[in-house]
Amino acid sequence: MPIPQLSTGVPTTIAQNAVYSLPTVLCFISSSVAIEASLDGTTWAALAGANTTGVYCGAAFVRCPTAAAIINCET
């Protein structure tokens, strides 16, 4: 099953525990709920600050293990 890629500049609602790929460029990520990131799609770590102040990240996979979230990626 293909992994959906998030677009820059478009707030996107992601489903709980679904995996999405970030754009391949460095983006400023903000989220309505705490999210996790992974470089390989198997080992997950909290993307600290994404749901409070935002954080720079790119070329990774993201998911939200607790609830649906709205994610915005800005270049």
Coordinates of N, CA and C in Angstrom, one line a residue:
M1 N 0.8 -1.2 0.0 CA 0.0 0.0 0.0 C 0.9 1.2 0.0
P2 N 0.7 2.2 -0.9 CA 1.5 3.4 -0.9 C 1.3 4.3 0.3
I3 N 2.3 5.0 0.7 CA 2.2 5.9 1.8 C 1.9 7.3 1.2
P4 N 0.9 8.0 1.7 CA 0.5 9.3 1.2 C 1.6 10.3 1.6
Q5 N 1.9 11.3 0.7 CA 2.8 12.3 1.0 C 2.1 13.6 1.4
L6 N 2.5 14.3 2.4 CA 1.9 15.6 2.8 C 2.4 16.7 1.9
S7 N 1.5 17.6 1.5 CA 1.9 18.7 0.7 C 2.3 19.9 1.5
T8 N 3.1 20.8 0.9 CA 3.5 22.0 1.7 C 2.4 23.0 1.5
G9 N 2.2 23.8 2.5 CA 1.2 24.9 2.5 C -0.2 24.5 2.6
V10 N -0.5 23.2 2.8 CA -1.9 22.8 2.9 C -2.1 22.0 4.2
P11 N -2.9 22.6 5.2 CA -3.2 21.9 6.4 C -3.9 20.6 6.1
T12 N -3.4 19.5 6.6 CA -3.9 18.2 6.3 C -4.3 17.4 7.5
T13 N -5.5 16.9 7.6 CA -5.9 16.0 8.7 C -5.4 14.6 8.4
I14 N -4.7 14.1 9.4 CA -4.2 12.7 9.3 C -4.9 11.8 10.3
A15 N -5.1 10.6 9.9 CA -5.8 9.6 10.8 C -4.8 9.1 11.9
Q16 N -5.4 8.7 13.0 CA -4.6 8.1 14.1 C -3.9 6.9 13.6
N17 N -2.6 6.7 13.9 CA -1.8 5.6 13.6 C -1.5 5.4 12.1
A18 N -2.0 6.2 11.2 CA -1.7 6.1 9.8 C -0.3 6.8 9.6
V19 N 0.5 6.3 8.6 CA 1.8 6.8 8.3 C 1.7 7.7 7.1
Y20 N 2.4 8.8 7.2 CA 2.4 9.8 6.1 C 3.9 10.2 5.9
S21 N 4.3 10.5 4.6 CA 5.6 11.0 4.4 C 5.6 12.5 4.3
L22 N 6.7 13.1 4.8 CA 6.9 14.5 4.7 C 7.5 14.8 3.3
P23 N 7.3 16.1 2.9 CA 8.0 16.5 1.7 C 9.5 16.2 1.8
T24 N 10.2 16.1 0.7 CA 11.7 15.8 0.7 C 12.5 17.0 1.0
V25 N 11.9 18.2 1.1 CA 12.6 19.4 1.5 C 12.4 19.7 2.9
L26 N 13.3 20.5 3.5 CA 13.2 20.9 4.9 C 11.9 21.8 5.1
C27 N 11.0 21.4 6.0 CA 9.8 22.1 6.2 C 9.7 22.5 7.7
F28 N 8.9 23.5 8.0 CA 8.5 23.9 9.3 C 7.2 23.2 9.6
I29 N 7.1 22.2 10.5 CA 6.0 21.4 10.8 C 5.3 21.9 12.1
S30 N 4.0 22.0 12.0 CA 3.2 22.3 13.1 C 2.0 21.4 13.1
S31 N 1.5 21.0 14.3 CA 0.5 20.0 14.4 C -0.4 20.3 15.6
S32 N -1.7 19.9 15.5 CA -2.7 20.2 16.5 C -2.5 19.2 17.7
V33 N -1.9 18.1 17.4 CA -1.7 17.0 18.4 C -0.2 16.6 18.4
A34 N 0.3 16.0 19.4 CA 1.7 15.5 19.4 C 1.8 14.4 18.4
I35 N 2.9 14.5 17.6 CA 3.1 13.5 16.5 C 4.5 12.9 16.7
E36 N 4.7 11.8 16.0 CA 6.0 11.1 16.0 C 6.6 11.1 14.6
A37 N 7.9 11.0 14.6 CA 8.6 10.9 13.3 C 9.5 9.7 13.2
S38 N 9.8 9.3 12.0 CA 10.7 8.1 11.8 C 11.5 8.3 10.5
L39 N 12.7 7.9 10.5 CA 13.5 8.0 9.2 C 13.3 6.8 8.4
D40 N 12.9 5.6 9.0 CA 12.8 4.4 8.3 C 11.4 3.8 8.3
G41 N 10.4 4.5 9.0 CA 9.1 4.0 9.1 C 8.8 2.9 10.1
T42 N 9.9 2.5 10.9 CA 9.7 1.5 11.9 C 10.0 1.9 13.3
T43 N 11.0 2.8 13.4 CA 11.4 3.2 14.8 C 10.9 4.7 14.9
W44 N 10.0 4.9 15.9 CA 9.3 6.1 16.1 C 9.8 6.9 17.3
A45 N 9.9 8.2 17.2 CA 10.3 9.1 18.3 C 9.4 10.3 18.2
A46 N 9.1 10.9 19.4 CA 8.3 12.1 19.4 C 9.0 13.3 18.7
L47 N 8.2 14.0 17.9 CA 8.7 15.1 17.1 C 8.4 16.3 18.1
A48 N 9.3 16.5 19.0 CA 9.2 17.5 20.1 C 8.9 18.9 19.5
G49 N 7.9 19.5 20.1 CA 7.6 20.9 19.7 C 6.6 21.1 18.5
A50 N 6.3 20.0 17.8 CA 5.5 20.1 16.6 C 4.1 20.6 17.0
N51 N 3.6 20.2 18.2 CA 2.3 20.6 18.6 C 2.2 21.9 19.5
T52 N 3.4 22.5 19.7 CA 3.4 23.7 20.6 C 4.0 24.9 19.8
T53 N 5.2 24.8 19.4 CA 5.9 25.9 18.8 C 6.2 25.6 17.3
G54 N 6.1 24.4 16.9 CA 6.5 24.0 15.5 C 8.0 23.5 15.5
V55 N 8.4 22.8 14.5 CA 9.8 22.3 14.4 C 10.1 22.1 13.0
Y56 N 11.4 22.2 12.7 CA 11.9 21.9 11.3 C 12.2 20.4 11.1
C57 N 11.7 19.9 10.0 CA 11.9 18.5 9.7 C 11.7 18.2 8.3
G58 N 12.2 17.2 7.7 CA 12.0 16.9 6.3 C 12.4 15.5 6.0
A59 N 11.9 15.0 4.9 CA 12.3 13.7 4.4 C 12.2 12.6 5.4
A60 N 11.1 12.5 6.1 CA 10.8 11.5 7.2 C 9.4 11.1 7.1
F61 N 9.0 10.1 7.9 CA 7.7 9.7 8.0 C 7.1 10.2 9.3
V62 N 5.8 10.5 9.3 CA 5.1 11.0 10.6 C 3.9 10.2 10.8
R63 N 3.5 10.1 12.1 CA 2.2 9.5 12.5 C 1.8 10.2 13.8
C64 N 0.5 10.0 14.1 CA 0.0 10.5 15.4 C -0.6 9.3 16.1
P65 N 0.0 8.8 17.2 CA -0.5 7.6 17.8 C -1.7 7.8 18.7
T66 N -2.0 9.0 19.0 CA -3.1 9.3 20.1 C -4.4 9.7 19.5
A67 N -4.5 10.4 18.4 CA -5.7 10.9 17.8 C -5.5 11.4 16.4
A68 N -6.6 11.8 15.7 CA -6.4 12.4 14.4 C -5.8 13.8 14.7
A69 N -5.0 14.3 13.7 CA -4.3 15.5 13.9 C -4.3 16.3 12.6
I70 N -4.2 17.6 12.8 CA -4.1 18.5 11.6 C -2.6 19.0 11.5
I71 N -1.9 18.6 10.4 CA -0.5 19.0 10.2 C -0.4 20.0 9.1
N72 N 0.5 20.9 9.3 CA 0.8 21.9 8.3 C 2.3 21.9 8.1
C73 N 2.7 21.8 6.8 CA 4.2 21.8 6.4 C 4.4 23.1 5.6
E74 N 5.3 24.0 6.1 CA 5.6 25.2 5.4 C 7.1 25.2 5.0
T75 N 7.4 25.6 3.8 CA 8.8 25.6 3.3 C 9.3 27.0 3.6

